[in-house]
Short mmCIF file of C-alpha atoms in Angstrom, two decimals:
data_model
loop_
_atom_site.label_atom_id
_atom_site.label_comp_id
_atom_site.label_asym_id
_atom_site.label_seq_id
_atom_site.Cartn_x
_atom_site.Cartn_y
_atom_site.Cartn_z
CA MET A 140 47.71 -118.16 19.48
CA ARG A 141 51.67 -118.00 19.26
CA THR A 142 53.77 -120.90 19.71
CA GLN A 143 57.95 -121.43 18.78
CA VAL A 144 57.17 -123.96 16.00
CA ALA A 145 54.05 -124.35 13.90
CA ILE A 146 53.77 -128.01 12.44
CA VAL A 147 51.12 -128.26 9.52
CA GLY A 148 50.10 -132.04 9.36
CA GLY A 149 49.33 -134.30 12.45
CA GLY A 150 50.63 -137.60 10.17
CA PRO A 151 53.54 -139.61 11.89
CA ALA A 152 56.06 -136.42 10.68
CA GLY A 153 54.42 -133.89 12.29
CA LEU A 154 53.59 -135.87 15.51
CA LEU A 155 57.24 -137.10 16.03
CA LEU A 156 58.79 -133.74 15.20
CA SER A 157 56.60 -132.25 18.09
CA HIS A 158 57.25 -135.17 20.47
CA LEU A 159 61.01 -134.51 19.89
CA LEU A 160 61.06 -130.47 20.52
CA HIS A 161 58.66 -131.38 23.46
CA ARG A 162 61.38 -133.49 24.91
CA GLN A 163 64.00 -130.57 25.24
CA GLY A 164 61.47 -128.15 26.00
CA ILE A 165 59.94 -126.56 22.96
CA ALA A 166 57.06 -125.85 22.42
CA SER A 167 54.81 -126.91 19.27
CA VAL A 168 51.42 -126.54 18.06
CA VAL A 169 50.13 -129.22 15.45
CA LEU A 170 47.72 -128.47 12.96
CA GLU A 171 45.68 -131.67 11.28
CA SER A 172 42.89 -130.83 8.74
CA ARG A 173 41.19 -134.35 9.87
CA ASP A 174 39.84 -135.72 12.56
CA ARG A 175 41.60 -138.14 15.12
CA ALA A 176 39.72 -141.25 14.13
CA TYR A 177 40.92 -140.89 10.44
CA VAL A 178 44.33 -139.94 11.31
CA GLU A 179 44.79 -142.85 13.35
CA HIS A 180 43.06 -145.31 10.85
CA ARG A 181 44.78 -143.95 7.74
CA GLN A 182 46.32 -147.12 5.79
CA ARG A 183 49.78 -146.51 5.11
CA ALA A 184 53.35 -148.75 4.48
CA GLY A 185 54.62 -150.23 7.97
CA MET A 186 58.16 -151.42 7.00
CA LEU A 187 60.82 -149.32 9.46
CA GLU A 188 64.60 -149.31 8.69
CA GLN A 189 66.51 -149.84 12.05
CA GLY A 190 67.29 -145.91 12.38
CA THR A 191 63.63 -145.08 12.32
CA THR A 192 63.33 -147.91 15.31
CA ASP A 193 65.89 -146.46 16.86
CA VAL A 194 64.84 -143.02 16.95
CA LEU A 195 61.43 -143.95 18.30
CA ARG A 196 62.46 -145.76 20.94
CA ASP A 197 65.71 -143.51 21.99
CA SER A 198 62.45 -140.54 22.14
CA GLY A 199 60.35 -142.90 24.72
CA VAL A 200 57.66 -144.25 22.30
CA GLY A 201 59.01 -147.75 21.33
CA GLU A 202 57.27 -149.54 24.19
CA ARG A 203 54.37 -151.27 21.75
CA LEU A 204 56.83 -151.16 18.87
CA ASP A 205 59.43 -153.40 20.52
CA ARG A 206 56.28 -155.71 21.89
CA GLU A 207 54.42 -156.29 18.94
CA GLY A 208 56.68 -155.13 15.90
CA LEU A 209 57.79 -158.05 13.38
CA VAL A 210 61.69 -157.92 13.40
CA HIS A 211 62.76 -158.90 10.07
CA HIS A 212 66.59 -160.30 9.07
CA GLY A 213 66.07 -161.11 5.23
CA LEU A 214 63.82 -161.10 2.45
CA GLU A 215 62.96 -163.18 -0.67
CA LEU A 216 63.16 -162.29 -4.27
CA ARG A 217 61.01 -164.46 -6.23
CA PHE A 218 61.33 -164.94 -9.91
CA GLY A 219 61.41 -167.93 -12.44
CA GLY A 220 59.57 -170.08 -10.15
CA ALA A 221 62.14 -170.27 -7.40
CA GLY A 222 63.01 -168.15 -4.38
CA HIS A 223 66.26 -166.53 -3.35
CA ARG A 224 66.50 -165.00 0.29
CA ILE A 225 69.04 -161.89 0.38
CA PRO A 226 70.08 -162.08 3.96
CA LEU A 227 70.01 -158.24 5.27
CA THR A 228 71.32 -158.61 8.86
CA GLY A 229 73.97 -160.98 7.61
CA LEU A 230 75.24 -158.61 4.92
CA THR A 231 74.78 -155.28 6.78
CA GLY A 232 74.50 -156.01 10.78
CA ARG A 233 70.90 -154.37 10.81
CA THR A 234 67.32 -155.16 10.92
CA VAL A 235 63.94 -154.04 9.61
CA THR A 236 60.35 -153.94 11.40
CA ILE A 237 56.87 -154.41 10.24
CA TYR A 238 54.77 -152.44 12.08
CA ALA A 239 51.96 -150.17 11.05
CA GLN A 240 52.23 -146.76 10.17
CA THR A 241 48.49 -146.23 11.81
CA GLU A 242 50.01 -147.86 15.06
CA ILE A 243 52.78 -145.34 15.25
CA VAL A 244 50.39 -142.39 14.79
CA LYS A 245 48.00 -143.87 17.57
CA ASP A 246 51.29 -144.12 19.72
CA LEU A 247 52.39 -140.50 19.09
CA VAL A 248 48.90 -139.11 19.19
CA ALA A 249 48.50 -140.92 22.61
CA ARG A 250 51.59 -139.36 23.71
CA ARG A 251 51.68 -136.18 22.85
CA LEU A 252 48.05 -135.75 24.89
CA ALA A 253 49.37 -137.17 27.71
CA ASP A 254 51.87 -134.32 27.65
CA GLY A 255 49.89 -131.93 27.38
CA GLY A 256 50.71 -131.31 23.85
CA GLU A 257 48.69 -129.17 21.42
CA VAL A 258 47.31 -131.63 18.74
CA LEU A 259 44.31 -129.79 16.81
CA PHE A 260 42.53 -132.14 14.85
CA GLU A 261 39.64 -130.65 12.22
CA ALA A 262 42.06 -127.61 11.80
CA ARG A 263 42.83 -126.76 8.26
CA ALA A 264 45.80 -124.60 7.40
CA VAL A 265 44.55 -122.31 4.28
CA GLU A 266 47.81 -120.08 4.09
CA ILE A 267 51.65 -119.79 5.28
CA ASP A 268 53.77 -116.71 5.87
CA PRO A 269 57.10 -118.12 5.97
CA SER A 270 58.71 -114.13 6.48
CA ALA A 271 56.43 -113.38 9.11
CA PRO A 272 56.04 -116.62 10.31
CA SER A 273 52.40 -117.77 10.62
CA VAL A 274 49.87 -120.28 9.79
CA THR A 275 46.08 -119.29 8.80
CA TYR A 276 43.88 -122.16 9.67
CA LEU A 277 39.91 -122.75 9.74
CA ARG A 278 38.58 -124.80 12.56
CA ASP A 279 34.86 -124.77 14.19
CA GLY A 280 33.72 -122.32 11.02
CA ARG A 281 36.28 -119.64 12.39
CA THR A 282 39.68 -118.37 10.79
CA HIS A 283 42.51 -118.65 13.33
CA THR A 284 46.00 -117.42 12.87
CA LEU A 285 49.12 -119.15 14.56
CA GLU A 286 52.20 -116.82 15.01
CA CYS A 287 55.18 -118.91 15.46
CA ASP A 288 59.10 -118.78 15.01
CA TYR A 289 59.25 -121.49 12.73
CA ILE A 290 56.95 -123.59 10.32
CA ALA A 291 57.32 -127.02 9.65
CA GLY A 292 55.67 -128.50 6.76
CA CYS A 293 54.49 -131.94 7.41
CA ASP A 294 51.25 -131.87 5.44
CA GLY A 295 51.68 -134.50 2.24
CA PHE A 296 51.82 -133.83 -1.15
CA HIS A 297 49.03 -132.34 -1.37
CA GLY A 298 48.97 -129.98 1.22
CA VAL A 299 49.27 -125.96 1.36
CA SER A 300 53.24 -125.88 2.62
CA ARG A 301 55.02 -126.76 -0.64
CA PRO A 302 53.50 -124.37 -2.61
CA ALA A 303 54.35 -121.68 -0.11
CA VAL A 304 57.84 -122.24 -1.30
CA PRO A 305 58.50 -119.78 -4.02
CA GLY A 306 61.36 -120.59 -7.17
CA LEU A 307 60.61 -124.21 -6.02
CA ARG A 308 62.47 -126.62 -8.68
CA THR A 309 60.73 -129.81 -9.24
CA PHE A 310 61.68 -133.08 -9.97
CA SER A 311 59.49 -135.93 -10.88
CA ARG A 312 58.52 -139.61 -13.05
CA GLU A 313 55.33 -141.58 -13.55
CA TYR A 314 55.16 -144.61 -13.46
CA PRO A 315 53.26 -147.11 -16.32
CA PHE A 316 51.69 -149.31 -13.40
CA ALA A 317 49.94 -148.67 -10.07
CA TRP A 318 49.62 -151.15 -7.26
CA LEU A 319 46.17 -152.71 -5.91
CA GLY A 320 46.99 -153.56 -2.31
CA VAL A 321 44.83 -155.39 0.13
CA LEU A 322 44.36 -156.18 3.90
CA ALA A 323 43.42 -159.51 4.34
CA ASP A 324 42.21 -161.28 7.77
CA VAL A 325 44.51 -164.58 7.11
CA PRO A 326 47.67 -165.60 8.66
CA PRO A 327 51.21 -164.54 6.47
CA SER A 328 51.97 -167.14 4.01
CA THR A 329 55.84 -165.94 4.59
CA ASP A 330 57.84 -165.01 7.57
CA GLU A 331 59.61 -162.48 5.57
CA LEU A 332 58.60 -160.31 2.77
CA ILE A 333 58.63 -161.58 -0.73
CA TYR A 334 58.77 -159.69 -3.75
CA ALA A 335 58.05 -161.33 -7.11
CA HIS A 336 58.94 -160.32 -10.43
CA HIS A 337 56.31 -162.41 -13.02
CA GLU A 338 55.41 -161.63 -16.63
CA ARG A 339 51.98 -160.96 -15.70
CA GLY A 340 53.53 -158.21 -13.27
CA PHE A 341 54.67 -157.65 -9.69
CA ALA A 342 53.44 -158.97 -6.65
CA LEU A 343 54.37 -158.23 -2.75
CA HIS A 344 53.40 -160.27 0.11
CA SER A 345 53.98 -158.36 3.26
CA LEU A 346 52.62 -158.69 7.04
CA ARG A 347 50.43 -156.43 9.38
CA SER A 348 50.66 -158.93 12.03
CA PRO A 349 50.50 -162.72 12.79
CA GLN A 350 46.88 -162.52 12.05
CA VAL A 351 46.68 -160.28 8.97
CA SER A 352 48.08 -160.11 5.79
CA ARG A 353 48.86 -157.15 3.53
CA LEU A 354 49.86 -157.76 -0.26
CA TYR A 355 50.04 -155.83 -3.56
CA LEU A 356 49.60 -156.37 -7.18
CA GLN A 357 51.13 -154.70 -9.83
CA VAL A 358 48.17 -153.28 -12.01
CA SER A 359 47.53 -150.45 -14.61
CA PRO A 360 47.15 -146.68 -13.40
CA ASP A 361 43.63 -146.84 -14.78
CA GLU A 362 42.49 -150.07 -13.33
CA ASP A 363 39.19 -150.01 -12.15
CA LEU A 364 38.97 -151.32 -8.56
CA ALA A 365 35.25 -153.00 -8.93
CA ALA A 366 37.08 -155.30 -11.71
CA TRP A 367 38.87 -156.83 -8.77
CA PRO A 368 36.51 -159.22 -6.53
CA ASP A 369 37.92 -160.93 -4.09
CA GLU A 370 38.49 -164.37 -6.27
CA ARG A 371 40.30 -162.31 -9.21
CA ILE A 372 42.79 -161.25 -6.41
CA TRP A 373 43.44 -164.20 -5.19
CA ALA A 374 44.08 -166.29 -8.19
CA GLU A 375 46.54 -163.28 -9.54
CA LEU A 376 48.62 -163.41 -6.48
CA ALA A 377 48.53 -167.36 -6.23
CA ALA A 378 50.04 -167.11 -10.06
CA ARG A 379 52.56 -164.46 -9.29
CA PHE A 380 53.69 -166.24 -6.18
CA ALA A 381 54.25 -169.64 -7.73
CA THR A 382 57.17 -171.73 -7.14
CA ASP A 383 57.91 -174.92 -8.99
CA ASP A 384 58.26 -176.50 -5.57
CA GLY A 385 54.56 -176.15 -5.07
CA TRP A 386 54.43 -173.22 -2.58
CA GLU A 387 50.58 -172.33 -1.48
CA LEU A 388 49.60 -168.93 -0.54
CA ARG A 389 46.85 -168.81 1.99
CA GLU A 390 43.18 -167.15 1.46
CA GLY A 391 41.18 -165.10 3.73
CA PRO A 392 38.50 -162.47 3.66
CA ILE A 393 39.77 -159.41 2.48
CA THR A 394 38.89 -156.12 4.42
CA ASP A 395 40.49 -153.40 2.35
CA ARG A 396 41.41 -152.79 -0.86
CA ALA A 397 42.89 -149.58 -2.84
CA ILE A 398 44.72 -148.69 -6.25
CA THR A 399 47.62 -146.22 -5.87
CA PRO A 400 49.42 -144.42 -8.44
CA MET A 401 53.45 -144.49 -8.43
CA ARG A 402 55.69 -141.86 -8.95
CA SER A 403 58.84 -140.29 -7.77
CA PHE A 404 58.85 -136.95 -6.80
CA VAL A 405 61.35 -134.25 -4.92
CA GLY A 406 61.05 -130.71 -4.47
CA GLU A 407 63.89 -128.18 -4.14
CA PRO A 408 65.17 -126.74 -1.86
CA MET A 409 63.24 -128.12 1.47
CA ARG A 410 63.70 -124.53 3.29
CA HIS A 411 62.30 -121.15 2.57
CA ASP A 412 63.14 -118.22 5.23
CA ARG A 413 60.94 -119.52 8.18
CA LEU A 414 59.01 -122.71 6.58
CA PHE A 415 60.78 -126.51 6.37
CA LEU A 416 59.44 -128.97 4.64
CA ALA A 417 59.54 -132.47 5.62
CA GLY A 418 58.36 -135.92 4.52
CA ASP A 419 55.78 -136.14 1.26
CA ALA A 420 55.77 -132.13 1.38
CA ALA A 421 59.08 -132.28 -0.28
CA HIS A 422 59.24 -135.75 -2.05
CA ILE A 423 57.54 -138.85 -2.90
CA VAL A 424 59.06 -142.30 -3.54
CA PRO A 425 57.34 -145.58 -5.38
CA PRO A 426 56.37 -147.86 -2.67
CA THR A 427 58.95 -150.68 -3.79
CA GLY A 428 61.48 -150.04 -1.50
CA ALA A 429 59.44 -148.97 1.71
CA LYS A 430 61.45 -145.29 1.75
CA GLY A 431 58.54 -142.96 2.37
CA LEU A 432 58.16 -143.19 5.88
CA ASN A 433 61.42 -143.57 6.76
CA LEU A 434 62.33 -140.54 4.91
CA ALA A 435 60.11 -138.50 6.79
CA VAL A 436 61.55 -139.56 9.84
CA SER A 437 64.97 -138.86 9.13
CA ASP A 438 63.75 -135.46 7.84
CA VAL A 439 61.92 -134.23 11.07
CA THR A 440 64.95 -135.84 13.23
CA LEU A 441 67.53 -133.58 11.54
CA LEU A 442 65.10 -130.85 11.54
CA ALA A 443 64.49 -131.32 15.42
CA ARG A 444 68.40 -131.13 16.06
CA ALA A 445 68.68 -128.34 14.01
CA LEU A 446 65.86 -126.61 15.96
CA ILE A 447 67.15 -127.39 19.39
CA GLU A 448 70.54 -126.22 18.53
CA ARG A 449 69.11 -122.97 17.75
CA TYR A 450 67.28 -122.79 20.74
CA ALA A 451 69.86 -123.91 22.85
CA SER A 452 72.92 -122.09 21.53
CA GLY A 453 71.47 -119.10 19.08
CA SER A 454 72.97 -120.64 16.03
CA GLU A 455 71.29 -121.33 13.14
CA ALA A 456 73.85 -123.19 11.34
CA ALA A 457 72.03 -126.65 11.42
CA LEU A 458 68.90 -125.31 10.24
CA ASP A 459 70.83 -123.44 6.97
CA GLY A 460 72.15 -126.79 6.54
CA TYR A 461 69.00 -128.79 6.75
CA SER A 462 67.65 -129.04 3.22
CA ALA A 463 71.26 -129.86 2.00
CA SER A 464 71.61 -132.71 4.79
CA CYS A 465 67.89 -133.83 3.75
CA LEU A 466 68.10 -133.93 0.11
CA ARG A 467 71.28 -136.04 -0.02
CA ARG A 468 69.59 -138.94 1.77
CA VAL A 469 66.58 -138.16 -0.46
CA TRP A 470 68.40 -138.63 -3.59
CA ARG A 471 69.82 -142.06 -2.24
CA ALA A 472 66.49 -143.38 -1.39
CA GLU A 473 64.88 -141.79 -4.67
CA HIS A 474 67.44 -143.67 -6.77
CA PHE A 475 67.30 -147.18 -4.71
CA SER A 476 63.42 -146.66 -5.15
CA TYR A 477 63.65 -146.27 -8.92
CA TRP A 478 66.03 -149.13 -8.97
CA MET A 479 63.83 -151.66 -7.07
CA THR A 480 60.91 -150.57 -8.96
CA THR A 481 62.14 -150.99 -12.30
CA LEU A 482 64.47 -154.48 -11.32
CA LEU A 483 60.92 -155.86 -10.40
CA HIS A 484 57.84 -154.69 -12.25
CA THR A 485 57.03 -155.75 -15.84
CA ASP A 486 56.97 -152.90 -17.95
CA PRO A 487 54.04 -152.96 -20.22
CA HIS A 488 55.75 -150.83 -23.04
CA GLY A 489 59.11 -153.08 -22.98
CA ASP A 490 60.14 -155.50 -25.51
CA GLY A 491 61.92 -158.87 -25.41
CA PHE A 492 65.34 -157.44 -24.99
CA ALA A 493 64.23 -155.33 -21.91
CA HIS A 494 62.88 -158.25 -20.28
CA ARG A 495 66.03 -160.27 -20.76
CA LEU A 496 67.92 -157.54 -19.23
CA GLN A 497 65.61 -157.36 -16.38
CA ARG A 498 66.25 -161.06 -15.67
CA SER A 499 69.72 -161.04 -15.80
CA HIS A 500 69.91 -158.39 -13.60
CA LEU A 501 67.71 -160.21 -11.23
CA ASP A 502 70.06 -163.14 -11.43
CA TYR A 503 73.01 -160.99 -10.93
CA VAL A 504 71.57 -159.68 -7.39
CA VAL A 505 71.09 -162.89 -6.24
CA SER A 506 74.34 -164.35 -7.13
CA SER A 507 76.65 -161.88 -6.41
CA THR A 508 77.61 -160.98 -2.80
CA ALA A 509 78.65 -157.64 -3.68
CA ALA A 510 74.95 -157.11 -5.75
CA SER A 511 73.31 -158.51 -2.49
CA THR A 512 74.96 -156.25 -0.37
CA THR A 513 74.23 -153.19 -1.99
CA LEU A 514 70.47 -153.94 -2.10
CA ALA A 515 70.46 -155.08 1.66
CA GLU A 516 72.57 -152.04 2.27
CA ASN A 517 69.91 -149.59 1.09
CA TYR A 518 66.98 -151.45 2.31
CA VAL A 519 67.75 -151.50 6.00
CA GLY A 520 68.75 -147.40 5.70
CA LEU A 521 71.77 -145.75 5.85
CA PRO A 522 72.79 -144.15 9.01
CA LEU A 523 71.12 -141.22 10.02
CA THR A 524 73.94 -138.29 10.20
CA ARG A 525 73.97 -135.03 10.52
#
């Protein structure tokens, strides 16, 4: 087989890149190691920056997003028994939207297949050649080779793309806590996200839909999921969200639960020869700042623009600048995610002095317009530039 752009990974980054290229007449083949059902039901975060929703709408895949997405104009920081609203739109003029990543993937898969796109599920890439660009993959018990002009590595943290970059510099940080995330069939107890700091640990109340809630608890990285029956989860959530005015948390059947470790990771550069890394293949952020999916979208949007320019004019200037352009945004998001994480989580190794500093910082963020604006500006996402 031969195509112009081989895309390794059929998550939202790879599918969106294929869609953006198709709109400009550039051929691509998406190789995804899992089957379609798995990809379309893989639970991931779903907070979209305005720049991300703009990209989806402008590319013609935002119809269901506009119909079902929950637009938010603020968020709440909760600590010391009280809530403090950060007016995102009032401070920045921008919004965020809650729309599940699973639904984005379903929208993109349906669109690519309807457009005649080549999305090969259960096609596991095993070797990448960035210089004589090609991808060797296994499918239906046979070995295949896909030759191409360029390769986009959108295959996540554990994929084969990043190891194909020689001399890669890596930067990482492991955190002394993890998230226990649950999906519950119960209407949300809030209209906007609640980020709670509590001496027992961090908690987050998010939304999946008007009928489904997504909630998180800070736990230790080695926590046993079996030690958390429904009753314990709801009791701990209620304790961490408790306010002096008697706010109540709605409870319902928990349909999904998982423990996710937290890390920060960046690999530089994001390009080697004809191979370009995007999304989790190049960087990981702790989920506190809700930047993972949004960074992936900004990566592939920049890569699509660069490839479109290359095929339209023959110029590789934008491709040459791809890594540097992405990394400027990546490091800003890494810092914001680290800042939000250390601001809100309870450090199990921290002393009283550290905890007092943390509380002072929280008080400052909610009482200072300048500090609130810094949080809001980074949370809604910086404008996507070249």
